[in-house]
């Protein structure tokens, strides 16, 4: 019995020695690094630092994002893989007594737009066209007199309607207009060729508030007309009517709530 007890003790001592040896060699005594788990704030900081250093692009902020006009009525990113939801705002028939207020509302929303103007109104609103351009908006050509170019038969008048307005915009802004919209959306291949040869991008639209209709005085009708058909790449048409100004803020709030950003006309390359 004595021998057995002695042996037992010996076994325990040997076993303990072996175990200690395994623990010491298998798990070296060093500081074990915690896994790299960043909390939400840290991740946000990494993103904002990288953005500042231009290491990564934010879809809505990227200065590299360029757009093209397709089928005269849709705006699409040059890089078709880019899935940024964006629409282009266009405002016709100014300048008017409402232009300034529209600009203020657009600026509040950090929204850009093209103002398609008629030269005939310029004399009544001196400096509005220059101010529009200085505020960072595009000034587009919508003919001098808002003439229906498809119905016009006198070639000289058609050219004059386009060129006289181009000259006025160039004189007032120091920059040739890059965009053209036909009054009533009415044109033909000949008119579109004249516009193209004059170096402008011809633009129709794919969504509108239908704000030539009196029913759009109602905010819900005005906003609803746009939102019913809005899609990524929509070119949206509104006018400088008093009710359009009154409903513009509500429209922009709805557009943004659906996740759309605004295309800056400066980023349209063709
Ligand atoms: Zn018009």
Coordinates of C-alpha atoms and ligand atoms in Angstrom, one line a residue:
X1 CA 0.0 0.0 0.0
X2 CA 2.8 2.3 0.9
X3 CA 4.5 1.8 -2.5
X4 CA 1.2 2.4 -4.3
X5 CA 0.7 5.7 -2.5
X6 CA 4.3 6.8 -3.3
X7 CA 3.8 5.9 -6.9
X8 CA 0.5 7.8 -7.0
X9 CA 2.3 10.9 -5.7
X10 CA 5.0 10.6 -8.2
X11 CA 2.5 10.2 -11.0
X12 CA 0.7 13.4 -9.9
X13 CA 4.0 15.3 -9.7
X14 CA 5.1 14.2 -13.2
X15 CA 1.6 14.9 -14.6
X16 CA 1.7 18.4 -13.1
X17 CA 5.2 19.0 -14.5
X18 CA 4.1 17.9 -18.0
X19 CA 1.0 20.1 -17.8
X20 CA 2.9 23.2 -16.7
X21 CA 5.5 22.6 -19.5
X22 CA 2.8 22.3 -22.1
X23 CA 1.1 25.5 -20.9
X24 CA 4.3 27.5 -20.8
X25 CA 5.5 26.5 -24.3
X26 CA 2.1 26.2 -26.1
X27 CA 0.9 29.6 -24.8
X28 CA 3.8 32.0 -24.7
X29 CA 3.3 34.9 -22.2
X30 CA 2.7 37.8 -24.5
X31 CA 0.0 40.4 -24.8
X32 CA -2.8 38.9 -26.9
X33 CA -4.1 41.6 -29.3
X34 CA -7.8 42.2 -29.3
X35 CA -9.5 41.7 -32.6
X36 CA -9.9 44.9 -34.7
X37 CA -13.6 45.8 -34.0
X38 CA -14.4 49.4 -34.7
X39 CA -17.5 51.0 -33.3
X40 CA -19.9 53.0 -35.4
X41 CA -18.2 56.3 -34.5
X42 CA -14.8 55.0 -35.5
X43 CA -16.1 53.7 -38.8
X44 CA -17.7 57.1 -39.5
X45 CA -14.4 58.9 -38.7
X46 CA -12.5 56.6 -41.1
X47 CA -15.0 57.3 -43.9
X48 CA -14.9 61.1 -43.4
X49 CA -11.1 61.2 -43.2
X50 CA -10.8 59.1 -46.4
X51 CA -13.4 61.4 -48.1
X52 CA -11.4 64.5 -47.1
X53 CA -8.3 62.9 -48.5
X54 CA -10.2 61.8 -51.6
X55 CA -9.2 58.2 -51.1
X56 CA -12.8 57.1 -51.6
X57 CA -15.7 58.8 -53.4
X58 CA -19.1 59.5 -52.1
X59 CA -21.7 58.9 -54.9
X60 CA -23.4 62.3 -54.5
X61 CA -20.2 64.2 -53.9
X62 CA -17.8 62.7 -56.4
X63 CA -16.4 65.4 -58.7
X64 CA -15.7 62.7 -61.2
X65 CA -19.3 61.7 -61.8
X66 CA -20.3 62.9 -65.3
X67 CA -23.7 62.6 -67.0
X68 CA -25.0 62.2 -70.5
X69 CA -28.4 63.1 -72.0
X70 CA -30.0 60.1 -73.6
X71 CA -33.0 60.2 -76.0
X72 CA -33.1 64.0 -75.3
X73 CA -35.1 63.3 -72.1
X74 CA -33.2 61.2 -69.6
X75 CA -29.9 61.9 -67.8
X76 CA -27.6 58.9 -67.1
X77 CA -24.2 58.7 -65.5
X78 CA -21.3 58.3 -67.9
X79 CA -20.3 55.3 -65.8
X80 CA -23.3 53.1 -66.2
X81 CA -22.3 51.0 -63.2
X82 CA -23.0 54.0 -61.0
X83 CA -26.3 53.5 -59.3
X84 CA -26.6 57.0 -57.7
X85 CA -30.3 58.0 -57.7
X86 CA -30.3 61.5 -59.4
X87 CA -32.7 63.7 -61.3
X88 CA -32.2 66.9 -63.3
X89 CA -34.4 69.9 -62.5
X90 CA -35.3 72.4 -65.4
X91 CA -37.3 75.6 -65.0
X92 CA -38.8 77.2 -68.1
X93 CA -40.0 80.6 -69.4
X94 CA -38.1 83.0 -67.2
X95 CA -36.6 85.3 -66.2
X96 CA -39.6 86.5 -64.1
X97 CA -40.4 88.2 -60.9
X98 CA -40.3 84.7 -59.3
X99 CA -36.7 83.7 -60.4
X100 CA -35.0 85.0 -57.3
X101 CA -37.3 83.2 -54.9
X102 CA -36.9 80.0 -56.9
X103 CA -33.1 80.3 -56.6
X104 CA -33.4 80.8 -52.8
X105 CA -35.5 77.7 -52.4
X106 CA -33.1 75.7 -54.6
X107 CA -30.1 76.9 -52.7
X108 CA -31.8 75.9 -49.4
X109 CA -32.0 72.4 -50.8
X110 CA -28.5 72.5 -52.3
X111 CA -30.2 71.8 -55.6
X112 CA -29.0 72.7 -59.1
X113 CA -31.1 73.3 -62.1
X114 CA -31.2 74.7 -65.7
X115 CA -33.2 77.9 -66.2
X116 CA -34.4 77.9 -69.8
X117 CA -35.0 81.5 -70.5
X118 CA -36.7 83.6 -73.3
X119 CA -34.7 86.7 -74.3
X120 CA -37.9 88.7 -74.7
X121 CA -38.3 88.8 -70.9
X122 CA -34.7 90.0 -70.2
X123 CA -35.5 93.7 -70.5
X124 CA -38.1 93.5 -67.8
X125 CA -35.8 91.7 -65.3
X126 CA -32.3 93.2 -65.7
X127 CA -29.6 91.4 -63.9
X128 CA -31.7 88.3 -63.1
X129 CA -30.0 86.3 -65.9
X130 CA -26.6 87.3 -64.6
X131 CA -27.5 86.6 -61.0
X132 CA -28.9 83.1 -62.0
X133 CA -25.6 82.2 -63.6
X134 CA -23.5 83.7 -60.7
X135 CA -25.5 81.6 -58.3
X136 CA -24.2 78.5 -60.0
X137 CA -27.2 77.6 -62.2
X138 CA -27.1 76.9 -65.9
X139 CA -28.9 79.4 -68.2
X140 CA -30.4 77.5 -71.2
X141 CA -31.7 78.8 -74.5
X142 CA -35.5 78.5 -74.9
X143 CA -35.7 80.8 -78.0
X144 CA -36.2 84.6 -77.9
X145 CA -40.0 84.8 -78.3
X146 CA -41.1 81.3 -77.2
X147 CA -41.8 80.5 -80.8
X148 CA -43.0 77.1 -82.0
X149 CA -40.1 76.2 -84.2
X150 CA -41.7 73.2 -85.8
X151 CA -44.6 75.3 -87.1
X152 CA -42.4 78.2 -88.2
X153 CA -41.7 78.3 -91.9
X154 CA -39.3 81.2 -92.3
X155 CA -35.8 79.8 -92.0
X156 CA -34.4 83.2 -91.1
X157 CA -36.8 83.6 -88.2
X158 CA -36.0 80.1 -86.9
X159 CA -32.3 80.9 -86.8
X160 CA -32.9 84.3 -85.3
X161 CA -35.0 82.8 -82.5
X162 CA -32.1 80.6 -81.5
X163 CA -29.1 82.8 -82.2
X164 CA -30.4 86.0 -80.8
X165 CA -31.0 84.3 -77.4
X166 CA -27.6 82.6 -77.5
X167 CA -26.0 86.1 -78.1
X168 CA -27.9 87.6 -75.2
X169 CA -27.1 84.8 -72.7
X170 CA -23.4 84.9 -73.8
X171 CA -23.3 88.7 -73.3
X172 CA -24.9 88.6 -69.9
X173 CA -23.2 85.6 -68.4
X174 CA -19.9 85.6 -70.3
X175 CA -20.6 82.0 -71.3
X176 CA -22.4 80.5 -74.3
X177 CA -25.5 78.5 -73.3
X178 CA -24.8 74.7 -73.3
X179 CA -28.5 73.6 -73.4
X180 CA -31.5 74.2 -75.6
X181 CA -35.2 73.4 -75.1
X182 CA -37.8 74.0 -77.8
X183 CA -40.9 75.9 -76.7
X184 CA -43.9 73.5 -76.3
X185 CA -41.4 70.6 -76.7
X186 CA -42.1 70.9 -80.4
X187 CA -39.3 70.5 -82.8
X188 CA -38.2 68.5 -85.9
X189 CA -34.9 67.0 -87.1
X190 CA -34.0 70.3 -88.9
X191 CA -34.4 72.4 -85.7
X192 CA -32.4 69.8 -83.7
X193 CA -29.6 69.9 -86.2
X194 CA -29.4 73.7 -86.0
X195 CA -29.2 73.5 -82.3
X196 CA -26.5 70.8 -82.4
X197 CA -24.5 72.7 -85.0
X198 CA -24.7 75.8 -82.7
X199 CA -22.9 73.6 -80.1
X200 CA -25.9 73.1 -77.7
X201 CA -27.4 70.0 -76.1
X202 CA -31.0 69.6 -77.1
X203 CA -33.2 68.7 -74.2
X204 CA -36.8 67.6 -73.8
X205 CA -38.1 66.2 -70.5
X206 CA -39.4 62.9 -69.0
X207 CA -41.4 64.3 -66.0
X208 CA -43.4 67.4 -65.3
X209 CA -45.6 69.0 -62.7
X210 CA -48.0 69.8 -65.7
X211 CA -48.0 73.3 -64.1
X212 CA -49.6 75.0 -67.1
X213 CA -52.8 73.4 -65.7
X214 CA -54.6 75.4 -63.1
X215 CA -55.3 72.3 -61.0
X216 CA -51.6 72.4 -60.0
X217 CA -52.2 75.4 -57.8
X218 CA -53.0 72.6 -55.3
X219 CA -49.8 71.5 -53.7
X220 CA -50.7 67.8 -53.7
X221 CA -51.6 67.9 -57.4
X222 CA -48.4 69.7 -58.4
X223 CA -46.1 67.4 -56.3
X224 CA -48.1 64.3 -57.2
X225 CA -47.8 64.9 -60.9
X226 CA -44.0 64.8 -60.6
X227 CA -43.7 62.0 -58.1
X228 CA -46.1 59.7 -59.9
X229 CA -43.7 59.2 -62.7
X230 CA -40.3 60.0 -61.2
X231 CA -37.4 57.6 -61.9
X232 CA -33.7 57.6 -61.8
X233 CA -32.5 59.9 -64.5
X234 CA -35.7 61.9 -64.8
X235 CA -35.5 65.3 -66.4
X236 CA -38.2 67.3 -64.6
X237 CA -39.9 70.3 -66.1
X238 CA -41.6 73.1 -64.2
X239 CA -42.2 76.8 -65.0
X240 CA -41.8 80.1 -63.3
X241 CA -45.5 80.3 -62.4
X242 CA -46.5 81.8 -58.9
X243 CA -48.0 78.4 -57.9
X244 CA -44.9 76.6 -59.1
X245 CA -42.8 78.8 -56.8
X246 CA -45.2 78.2 -53.9
X247 CA -45.1 74.4 -54.3
X248 CA -41.3 74.1 -55.1
X249 CA -40.2 73.5 -51.5
X250 CA -42.7 70.7 -51.0
X251 CA -41.7 69.1 -54.3
X252 CA -38.0 69.1 -53.3
X253 CA -38.7 67.7 -49.9
X254 CA -40.6 64.8 -51.6
X255 CA -37.9 64.2 -54.2
X256 CA -35.2 64.0 -51.4
X257 CA -37.4 61.7 -49.2
X258 CA -37.3 59.2 -52.1
X259 CA -33.5 59.3 -52.0
X260 CA -32.8 61.3 -55.1
X261 CA -30.0 63.8 -55.5
X262 CA -29.8 66.6 -58.0
X263 CA -27.6 66.5 -61.1
X264 CA -25.5 69.6 -61.5
X265 CA -25.8 70.7 -65.1
X266 CA -22.0 71.4 -65.0
X267 CA -21.5 67.6 -64.8
X268 CA -23.4 67.0 -68.1
X269 CA -20.8 66.3 -70.7
X270 CA -23.0 65.6 -73.8
Ligands
LIG1 ZN1 -41.7 77.3 -72.5

